């Protein structure tokens, strides 16, 4: 049961209700990278068994890393969310006692890797911006801002109330003329993430920044965001108008971009052949694991992709489950 | 100098400063269909010579029709805009006196054909909607609403202030559950036009209406809107997030859709071989005329497309000018 190439047409193993198959699968991996929305929870609803499943993995010495494309939250926000959902922030050792933090048992917040963090690292450490073009124009929420601050990247836009207003007739002339009170001349990057306050003015400014030479980045390109068992506009939908206007795709920093995998590996130092990506989306999560040459990928049917997507689609996981907590049957 | 097929690679004639060529060109046509933004004006700035050029055409017995994809305005709004810009609303006859209205000299408002009007006609006269699915969910401004009213089409959304608000946590559950106070069960069509008040809630509702079976229409798919000599988000940019989320294109009713040409012909009754489409965009205006088998197309360089687009692009006009008022030189 070797991990297949992205373009291959293997038939994924269906492991729900197969304790022996589950044990065999788990034994192959030391590290599990988890997508969150649609895998551990949907919106504010934690799936039954999520907490117990993560405990089981940790009890068996597996390292858990939460890898999320949701750019609206920072790693600190995610820690709060995980705490609020009852997902433990300490790690239980195999004998059932609380373990001391060891080298591989990193502090909890460090187990979280978000697209806003990945984007901030890319801007601060990879991009070589000219001295006078270091500001980032943000379309997004506070999660992006917090992570940019953590990397000392200056920014404008984001949650600034000055941008949460209707476009005014005089804005057109000011933007067309490059008025520096609307278009900051030091902006060298436009970073687009999920923004619940997207509006016409923000899109107009982002477009003009890119036309004036700014680099076009997206935290991620998921078109939808699961919530309450349904789908809502995702970060990719914020970039979509700009992609259409500019005729240009952004550099996307979230899954399935391998920029994110490289950053995770740089931080957590693991053997890719002993790592498994768990996710609900074939075209982002599973693709991310396959293109990253991880040892395995595991699909769950509690999010976006359907059984048909996993079994017959162009991007197929190594195995799939009805739901994450089906892993608990490995103990039977 | 025969009109070419859309896919052909003719070399357009450059007629600026060529009085004989201009006269020869004008003699071929009885009807001129004009795009407005980028041809007659940009935003609120009327190009010098626009008024005189239209007067010249009318004086020479040409019928003028304004064909606009700008869905934010109704035909009545356009009449006001034309009046405000000094573009005459009566027609001057060839002897210089104001002409009486004759059969071809239709009342001024009837010379205007907008994508919001075209969309309303399509919904009311072409679509066969079930009795309980006749409402339209509108993303757009009052122009669309006025034209829907003129065709007695019921609608929700649009400029209703109830939709101009931030998305709230409880909205996700309500939308996911199909709460009828947010998702009107009688909506059978989603119509997306240019909306200066686009927001997350409006996009989420449009997505869910289409997922529940509503027909996805767009007034037009222009990605940008010219204003003050620059480009801003257009109606296509409002549809872009939905296209990405749904993996489905809307039926577009504005240029270059031939649904619009058929509607114009149905109303104005003209000989297509004696009609010329004038526009600034190769991929909408010029394509519209070419695919409509009009006798000619005329590009102007005061809007979106460049000389290179017209001369070397995939969609080329029969002839092009630096600016519309270069037609005035035909009298020299």
JSON list of C-alpha atoms in Angstrom, two decimals, chain A residues 166-167 172-173 175-176 194-200 203-204 207-208 223-225 227-228 230-233 236-238 240-241 243-245, chain B residues 166-167 172-173 175-176 194-200 203-204 207-208 223-225 227-228 230-233 236-238 240-241 243-245:
[
{"chain": "A", "resi": 166, "resn": "UNK", "atom": "CA", "xyz": [-18.90, 52.60, 0.82]},
{"chain": "A", "resi": 167, "resn": "UNK", "atom": "CA", "xyz": [-16.96, 53.81, -2.17]},
{"chain": "A", "resi": 172, "resn": "UNK", "atom": "CA", "xyz": [-12.47, 57.14, -8.25]},
{"chain": "A", "resi": 173, "resn": "UNK", "atom": "CA", "xyz": [-10.59, 60.31, -9.08]},
{"chain": "A", "resi": 175, "resn": "UNK", "atom": "CA", "xyz": [-7.46, 56.37, -6.78]},
{"chain": "A", "resi": 176, "resn": "UNK", "atom": "CA", "xyz": [-6.98, 57.08, -10.49]},
{"chain": "A", "resi": 194, "resn": "UNK", "atom": "CA", "xyz": [-10.74, 35.61, 3.95]},
{"chain": "A", "resi": 195, "resn": "UNK", "atom": "CA", "xyz": [-12.41, 38.92, 4.79]},
{"chain": "A", "resi": 196, "resn": "UNK", "atom": "CA", "xyz": [-15.93, 38.98, 6.20]},
{"chain": "A", "resi": 197, "resn": "UNK", "atom": "CA", "xyz": [-15.94, 42.72, 5.50]},
{"chain": "A", "resi": 198, "resn": "UNK", "atom": "CA", "xyz": [-14.95, 42.60, 1.86]},
{"chain": "A", "resi": 199, "resn": "UNK", "atom": "CA", "xyz": [-16.24, 45.60, -0.07]},
{"chain": "A", "resi": 200, "resn": "UNK", "atom": "CA", "xyz": [-15.92, 47.48, -3.33]},
{"chain": "A", "resi": 203, "resn": "UNK", "atom": "CA", "xyz": [-11.16, 45.44, -4.10]},
{"chain": "A", "resi": 204, "resn": "UNK", "atom": "CA", "xyz": [-10.54, 48.67, -6.01]},
{"chain": "A", "resi": 207, "resn": "UNK", "atom": "CA", "xyz": [-6.42, 46.11, -7.92]},
{"chain": "A", "resi": 208, "resn": "UNK", "atom": "CA", "xyz": [-4.65, 49.46, -8.16]},
{"chain": "A", "resi": 223, "resn": "UNK", "atom": "CA", "xyz": [-13.21, 28.95, -2.79]},
{"chain": "A", "resi": 224, "resn": "UNK", "atom": "CA", "xyz": [-15.44, 27.94, 0.12]},
{"chain": "A", "resi": 225, "resn": "UNK", "atom": "CA", "xyz": [-15.38, 27.76, 3.91]},
{"chain": "A", "resi": 227, "resn": "UNK", "atom": "CA", "xyz": [-19.66, 26.29, 8.54]},
{"chain": "A", "resi": 228, "resn": "UNK", "atom": "CA", "xyz": [-22.73, 24.73, 10.17]},
{"chain": "A", "resi": 230, "resn": "UNK", "atom": "CA", "xyz": [-22.87, 24.20, 4.69]},
{"chain": "A", "resi": 231, "resn": "UNK", "atom": "CA", "xyz": [-20.43, 26.13, 2.54]},
{"chain": "A", "resi": 232, "resn": "UNK", "atom": "CA", "xyz": [-19.75, 29.86, 2.58]},
{"chain": "A", "resi": 233, "resn": "UNK", "atom": "CA", "xyz": [-17.40, 32.13, 0.62]},
{"chain": "A", "resi": 236, "resn": "UNK", "atom": "CA", "xyz": [-10.32, 32.14, -2.83]},
{"chain": "A", "resi": 237, "resn": "UNK", "atom": "CA", "xyz": [-13.59, 33.95, -3.40]},
{"chain": "A", "resi": 238, "resn": "UNK", "atom": "CA", "xyz": [-11.98, 37.16, -2.13]},
{"chain": "A", "resi": 240, "resn": "UNK", "atom": "CA", "xyz": [-11.55, 35.80, -7.52]},
{"chain": "A", "resi": 241, "resn": "UNK", "atom": "CA", "xyz": [-12.56, 39.36, -8.55]},
{"chain": "A", "resi": 243, "resn": "UNK", "atom": "CA", "xyz": [-7.86, 37.34, -10.60]},
{"chain": "A", "resi": 244, "resn": "UNK", "atom": "CA", "xyz": [-10.56, 38.20, -13.15]},
{"chain": "A", "resi": 245, "resn": "UNK", "atom": "CA", "xyz": [-9.66, 41.90, -13.28]},
{"chain": "B", "resi": 166, "resn": "UNK", "atom": "CA", "xyz": [-22.01, 42.42, 8.20]},
{"chain": "B", "resi": 167, "resn": "UNK", "atom": "CA", "xyz": [-22.54, 38.67, 8.31]},
{"chain": "B", "resi": 172, "resn": "UNK", "atom": "CA", "xyz": [-24.40, 30.67, 9.05]},
{"chain": "B", "resi": 173, "resn": "UNK", "atom": "CA", "xyz": [-26.79, 28.37, 10.86]},
{"chain": "B", "resi": 175, "resn": "UNK", "atom": "CA", "xyz": [-28.58, 30.00, 5.90]},
{"chain": "B", "resi": 176, "resn": "UNK", "atom": "CA", "xyz": [-27.44, 26.38, 6.29]},
{"chain": "B", "resi": 194, "resn": "UNK", "atom": "CA", "xyz": [-22.45, 45.68, -10.62]},
{"chain": "B", "resi": 195, "resn": "UNK", "atom": "CA", "xyz": [-23.00, 46.34, -6.92]},
{"chain": "B", "resi": 196, "resn": "UNK", "atom": "CA", "xyz": [-21.05, 49.07, -5.15]},
{"chain": "B", "resi": 197, "resn": "UNK", "atom": "CA", "xyz": [-22.31, 47.59, -1.87]},
{"chain": "B", "resi": 198, "resn": "UNK", "atom": "CA", "xyz": [-21.23, 44.00, -2.45]},
{"chain": "B", "resi": 199, "resn": "UNK", "atom": "CA", "xyz": [-20.59, 42.16, 0.79]},
{"chain": "B", "resi": 200, "resn": "UNK", "atom": "CA", "xyz": [-20.04, 38.72, 2.29]},
{"chain": "B", "resi": 203, "resn": "UNK", "atom": "CA", "xyz": [-22.40, 36.51, -1.82]},
{"chain": "B", "resi": 204, "resn": "UNK", "atom": "CA", "xyz": [-23.33, 33.80, 0.70]},
{"chain": "B", "resi": 207, "resn": "UNK", "atom": "CA", "xyz": [-24.41, 30.98, -3.54]},
{"chain": "B", "resi": 208, "resn": "UNK", "atom": "CA", "xyz": [-27.07, 29.21, -1.49]},
{"chain": "B", "resi": 223, "resn": "UNK", "atom": "CA", "xyz": [-14.42, 42.45, -15.18]},
{"chain": "B", "resi": 224, "resn": "UNK", "atom": "CA", "xyz": [-13.72, 46.18, -14.97]},
{"chain": "B", "resi": 225, "resn": "UNK", "atom": "CA", "xyz": [-15.53, 49.49, -15.19]},
{"chain": "B", "resi": 227, "resn": "UNK", "atom": "CA", "xyz": [-13.92, 55.73, -14.38]},
{"chain": "B", "resi": 228, "resn": "UNK", "atom": "CA", "xyz": [-11.73, 58.83, -14.23]},
{"chain": "B", "resi": 230, "resn": "UNK", "atom": "CA", "xyz": [-8.71, 54.23, -14.62]},
{"chain": "B", "resi": 231, "resn": "UNK", "atom": "CA", "xyz": [-10.34, 50.86, -14.12]},
{"chain": "B", "resi": 232, "resn": "UNK", "atom": "CA", "xyz": [-12.47, 49.72, -11.20]},
{"chain": "B", "resi": 233, "resn": "UNK", "atom": "CA", "xyz": [-14.27, 46.47, -10.38]},
{"chain": "B", "resi": 236, "resn": "UNK", "atom": "CA", "xyz": [-17.97, 40.41, -13.81]},
{"chain": "B", "resi": 237, "resn": "UNK", "atom": "CA", "xyz": [-15.97, 40.89, -10.63]},
{"chain": "B", "resi": 238, "resn": "UNK", "atom": "CA", "xyz": [-19.18, 40.55, -8.63]},
{"chain": "B", "resi": 240, "resn": "UNK", "atom": "CA", "xyz": [-16.30, 35.98, -10.01]},
{"chain": "B", "resi": 241, "resn": "UNK", "atom": "CA", "xyz": [-16.56, 34.67, -6.42]},
{"chain": "B", "resi": 243, "resn": "UNK", "atom": "CA", "xyz": [-18.25, 31.36, -10.46]},
{"chain": "B", "resi": 244, "resn": "UNK", "atom": "CA", "xyz": [-15.32, 30.08, -8.39]},
{"chain": "B", "resi": 245, "resn": "UNK", "atom": "CA", "xyz": [-17.52, 28.69, -5.60]}
]
